[in-house]
Coordinates of C-alpha atoms in Angstrom, one line a residue:
X628 CA 132.3 25.7 126.5
X629 CA 134.9 23.8 128.6
X630 CA 133.2 24.4 131.9
X631 CA 132.3 21.3 133.9
X632 CA 128.8 20.7 135.3
X633 CA 130.2 20.8 138.9
X634 CA 132.1 24.1 138.2
X635 CA 129.1 25.6 136.6
X636 CA 127.0 24.7 139.6
X637 CA 129.4 26.3 142.0
X638 CA 129.6 29.4 139.8
X639 CA 125.9 29.8 139.5
X640 CA 125.4 29.3 143.3
X641 CA 128.0 32.0 143.9
X642 CA 126.3 34.3 141.4
X643 CA 123.0 33.6 143.1
X644 CA 124.5 34.8 146.4
X645 CA 125.9 37.9 144.8
X646 CA 122.5 38.8 143.3
X647 CA 120.8 38.0 146.6
X648 CA 123.2 40.2 148.5
X649 CA 122.7 43.1 146.1
X650 CA 118.9 42.8 146.4
X651 CA 119.2 42.6 150.2
X652 CA 121.3 45.7 150.3
X653 CA 119.3 47.6 147.7
X654 CA 122.3 47.8 145.3
X655 CA 121.5 47.8 141.6
X656 CA 123.6 45.5 139.3
X657 CA 124.2 45.7 135.6
X658 CA 123.4 42.1 134.5
X659 CA 119.7 41.5 133.8
X660 CA 118.0 38.2 134.3
X661 CA 116.0 36.9 131.3
X662 CA 112.2 36.8 131.9
X663 CA 112.2 32.9 131.8
X664 CA 114.9 32.8 134.4
X665 CA 113.3 35.5 136.5
X666 CA 110.0 33.5 136.5
X667 CA 111.9 30.5 137.9
X668 CA 113.5 32.7 140.6
X669 CA 109.9 33.6 141.6
X670 CA 108.9 29.9 141.7
X671 CA 107.0 30.0 138.4
X672 CA 107.5 28.3 135.1
X673 CA 108.2 29.3 131.5
X674 CA 105.9 29.2 128.5
X675 CA 106.5 29.0 124.8
X676 CA 106.4 32.7 124.2
X677 CA 109.2 33.3 126.7
X678 CA 111.5 31.7 124.1
X679 CA 111.2 34.9 122.1
X680 CA 113.4 36.7 124.6
X681 CA 115.6 33.8 125.6
X682 CA 116.4 32.6 122.0
X683 CA 114.8 34.9 119.4
X684 CA 116.3 33.1 116.5
X685 CA 115.0 29.7 117.5
X686 CA 111.6 31.3 118.3
X687 CA 111.4 32.8 114.8
X688 CA 112.3 29.5 113.3
X689 CA 109.6 27.6 115.2
X690 CA 107.0 30.2 114.3
X691 CA 107.9 29.5 110.6
X692 CA 106.5 26.0 111.1
X693 CA 103.1 27.5 111.5
X694 CA 103.1 29.4 108.2
X695 CA 101.1 28.0 105.4
X696 CA 103.3 26.5 102.7
X697 CA 106.2 25.6 105.0
X698 CA 108.2 22.8 103.3
X699 CA 108.5 20.1 106.0
X700 CA 110.0 17.6 103.5
X701 CA 112.8 19.8 102.6
X702 CA 113.5 20.9 106.2
X703 CA 113.8 17.2 107.2
X704 CA 113.3 17.8 110.9
X705 CA 113.1 15.2 113.6
X706 CA 112.0 15.2 117.3
X707 CA 115.6 15.7 118.5
X708 CA 118.0 18.5 119.2
X709 CA 121.8 18.8 119.4
X710 CA 122.5 19.7 123.0
X711 CA 125.0 19.2 125.8
X712 CA 122.1 18.6 128.2
X713 CA 120.3 15.3 128.3
X714 CA 116.6 14.7 128.9
X715 CA 117.3 14.4 132.6
X716 CA 119.0 17.8 132.7
X717 CA 122.5 16.4 133.2
X718 CA 125.4 18.0 131.4
X719 CA 127.4 15.9 128.9
X720 CA 131.0 16.2 127.9
X721 CA 130.1 17.2 124.4
X722 CA 127.0 18.0 122.4
X723 CA 125.0 15.1 120.8
X724 CA 121.5 14.3 119.5
X725 CA 119.0 14.4 122.3
X726 CA 115.5 13.0 121.7
X727 CA 112.7 15.3 122.6
X728 CA 110.4 12.4 123.3
X729 CA 110.7 8.6 123.3
X730 CA 111.7 7.5 119.8
X731 CA 112.2 11.1 118.8
X732 CA 115.3 10.4 116.7
X733 CA 113.1 8.5 114.2
X734 CA 110.0 10.7 114.4
X735 CA 109.8 13.2 111.6
X736 CA 108.2 16.5 112.0
X737 CA 105.0 16.9 109.8
X738 CA 102.2 19.5 109.6
X739 CA 100.2 17.3 112.0
X740 CA 102.8 17.2 114.8
X741 CA 104.7 20.5 114.2
X742 CA 103.0 22.2 117.2
X743 CA 104.0 19.4 119.5
X744 CA 107.6 19.6 118.2
X745 CA 107.7 23.3 118.7
X746 CA 106.5 23.1 122.3
X747 CA 108.9 20.2 123.1
X748 CA 111.9 22.0 121.7
X749 CA 111.0 25.2 123.6
X750 CA 110.6 23.1 126.8
X751 CA 114.1 21.6 126.3
X752 CA 115.6 25.1 125.8
X753 CA 113.7 26.9 128.6
X754 CA 113.4 24.2 131.2
X755 CA 115.6 21.1 130.7
X756 CA 118.8 23.0 129.8
X757 CA 118.2 25.5 132.6
X758 CA 117.2 22.9 135.2
X759 CA 120.6 22.5 137.0
X760 CA 122.0 26.0 136.6
X761 CA 118.7 27.4 137.9
X762 CA 118.7 25.0 140.9
X763 CA 122.3 26.1 141.7
X764 CA 121.5 29.8 141.4
X765 CA 118.4 29.5 143.6
X766 CA 120.4 27.8 146.4
X767 CA 122.6 30.8 146.5
X768 CA 119.9 33.4 146.0
X769 CA 117.4 32.0 148.5
X770 CA 120.1 31.7 151.2
X771 CA 119.7 35.5 151.4
X772 CA 116.3 36.2 149.9
X773 CA 113.6 33.6 150.8
X774 CA 110.9 33.1 148.2
X775 CA 108.1 34.5 150.4
X776 CA 109.9 37.9 150.4
X777 CA 109.5 38.3 146.6
X778 CA 106.5 36.1 145.7
X779 CA 104.3 39.1 145.3
X780 CA 106.3 40.4 142.3
X781 CA 106.1 39.4 138.7
X782 CA 109.2 38.8 136.5
X783 CA 109.4 42.4 135.2
X784 CA 109.0 43.8 138.7
X785 CA 111.8 41.6 139.9
X786 CA 114.0 42.9 137.1
X787 CA 113.3 46.4 138.3
X788 CA 114.4 45.5 141.8
X789 CA 117.6 43.8 140.6
X790 CA 118.7 46.2 137.9
X791 CA 116.6 49.4 138.1
X792 CA 114.6 51.0 135.3
X793 CA 115.0 49.7 131.8
X794 CA 116.0 53.0 130.3
X795 CA 119.1 54.8 129.0
X796 CA 120.2 57.9 130.9
X797 CA 118.8 59.7 133.9
X798 CA 117.5 63.1 135.0
X799 CA 120.5 65.3 135.6
X800 CA 118.6 67.6 138.0
X801 CA 117.7 64.6 140.2
X802 CA 121.3 63.5 140.3
X803 CA 122.5 67.1 141.0
X804 CA 120.0 67.6 143.9
X805 CA 121.3 64.4 145.6
X806 CA 125.1 64.8 145.1
X807 CA 127.6 65.8 147.8
X808 CA 131.1 67.2 147.4
X809 CA 134.4 66.6 149.1
X810 CA 138.1 67.4 148.9
X811 CA 137.5 71.1 148.5
X812 CA 134.7 71.1 145.9
X813 CA 131.5 72.9 146.5
X814 CA 128.5 73.6 144.2
X815 CA 129.4 77.1 143.2
X816 CA 132.8 76.3 141.8
X817 CA 133.3 76.5 138.0
X818 CA 134.4 72.9 137.8
X819 CA 131.2 71.7 139.4
X820 CA 129.1 74.0 137.1
X821 CA 131.0 72.6 134.1
X822 CA 130.3 69.0 135.2
X823 CA 126.5 69.5 135.3
X824 CA 126.6 71.5 132.1
X825 CA 128.5 68.6 130.4
X826 CA 126.0 66.0 131.7
X827 CA 123.1 68.1 130.5
X828 CA 124.7 68.1 127.0
X829 CA 125.1 64.3 127.0
X830 CA 122.6 62.1 125.2
X831 CA 120.9 59.2 126.9
X832 CA 123.7 56.7 125.9
X833 CA 126.5 58.9 127.3
X834 CA 124.6 59.5 130.5
X835 CA 124.2 55.8 130.9
X836 CA 127.9 55.3 130.4
X837 CA 128.7 58.0 132.9
X838 CA 126.3 56.4 135.5
X839 CA 127.9 53.0 135.0
X840 CA 131.4 54.6 135.3
X841 CA 130.5 56.0 138.7
X842 CA 128.1 53.5 140.2
X843 CA 128.8 50.3 138.2
X844 CA 125.2 50.2 136.9
X845 CA 124.0 52.2 133.9
X846 CA 120.4 52.4 135.1
X847 CA 119.2 54.9 137.8
X848 CA 117.7 53.8 141.1
X849 CA 114.0 53.0 141.1
X850 CA 113.2 55.7 143.6
X851 CA 115.6 58.3 142.2
X852 CA 119.1 59.3 143.4
X853 CA 117.8 60.1 146.8
X854 CA 117.6 56.4 147.4
X855 CA 121.2 55.7 146.2
X856 CA 123.3 54.3 149.0
X857 CA 125.9 55.6 149.6
X858 CA 124.9 58.9 148.0
X859 CA 126.7 60.0 144.9
X860 CA 129.8 62.2 145.7
X861 CA 132.3 64.2 143.7
X862 CA 135.8 64.5 145.1
X863 CA 138.4 67.0 144.0
X864 CA 141.7 65.8 142.7
X865 CA 144.4 68.4 142.4
X866 CA 146.3 66.8 139.6
X867 CA 144.8 68.2 136.4
X868 CA 146.9 65.9 134.3
X869 CA 144.9 62.8 135.4
X870 CA 141.8 61.4 133.9
X871 CA 138.6 61.2 136.0
X872 CA 138.3 58.0 138.0
X873 CA 135.7 56.5 140.2
X874 CA 135.3 54.3 143.3
X875 CA 132.1 52.5 142.3
X876 CA 131.7 50.8 145.7
X877 CA 131.2 54.3 147.2
X878 CA 129.5 55.9 144.2
X879 CA 132.4 58.4 144.2
X880 CA 133.6 60.4 141.2
X881 CA 137.2 61.6 141.5
X882 CA 137.3 64.7 139.4
X883 CA 140.5 66.6 138.7
X884 CA 140.4 70.4 138.9
X885 CA 140.6 71.1 135.2
X886 CA 141.3 74.6 133.8
X887 CA 138.5 74.6 131.3
X888 CA 135.1 73.1 130.4
X889 CA 136.5 71.8 127.1
X890 CA 139.3 69.9 128.8
X891 CA 137.0 68.4 131.4
X892 CA 134.5 67.2 128.7
X893 CA 137.2 65.6 126.6
X894 CA 138.7 63.8 129.6
X895 CA 135.4 62.7 130.9
X896 CA 134.2 61.4 127.6
X897 CA 137.5 59.5 127.2
X898 CA 137.2 58.0 130.7
X899 CA 133.7 56.8 130.4
X900 CA 134.4 55.5 127.0
X901 CA 137.1 53.3 128.3
X902 CA 134.5 51.6 130.6
X903 CA 136.7 51.3 133.7
X904 CA 135.9 53.4 136.7
X905 CA 138.0 52.3 139.7
X906 CA 141.4 53.9 140.0
X907 CA 144.0 53.7 142.8
X908 CA 145.0 57.0 144.2

């Protein structure tokens, strides 16, 4: 709320570079762009129905205007909105009434102009308020990923490239077939057998938490774990009193040599539930 327009611009440009770098390197990231924002990254524009994803509550409210019997007199709506962004897209120090059209402060919403009001309000939320943050993000993103490189994709396909499949969990056998071992571990050891057995017993949500713990993204790679770079690895830690940790930059699980499957599962569930993967060792 206290962020200045200049600071926000710098933040968004930096974020754009981070996302661009991840796309360039083929690294999946956890944040997902909204469909309206993804359309702008692709050089397109938003439409009214995109508001349903970006601001579902406002979308439902505007759809109520179309229902027969809506009481416009009781609603007492005008062609204005309380916003920190003016009609020119510039940020203000505090929120105030912003007219959606010339004279909007005095223009009441009626059945005959309700559709125009809905579209103008959606335009303000999807385009006017996002104008400057989007421009800042694109300066950073396109410094690494020029528009022609991604123009052939639609918004949903761009989401897949940035964040992977929109699903919880993964195929354990695919991960197992593309995992390497270090520090003394090898596939035939009981601890490794326990690990895969535990992951098989996990539901989709726990698998997603495990994947995020190890790789920083809860969604599997588009082309399966064979495409994960660097490949997923499990490293032995000789101190069985420690919790599992991870080096997400290397997709590396540091797994202590526990004495039983039950202890391993309890420690692993605790570790992934805490949500932090990286540990110094």
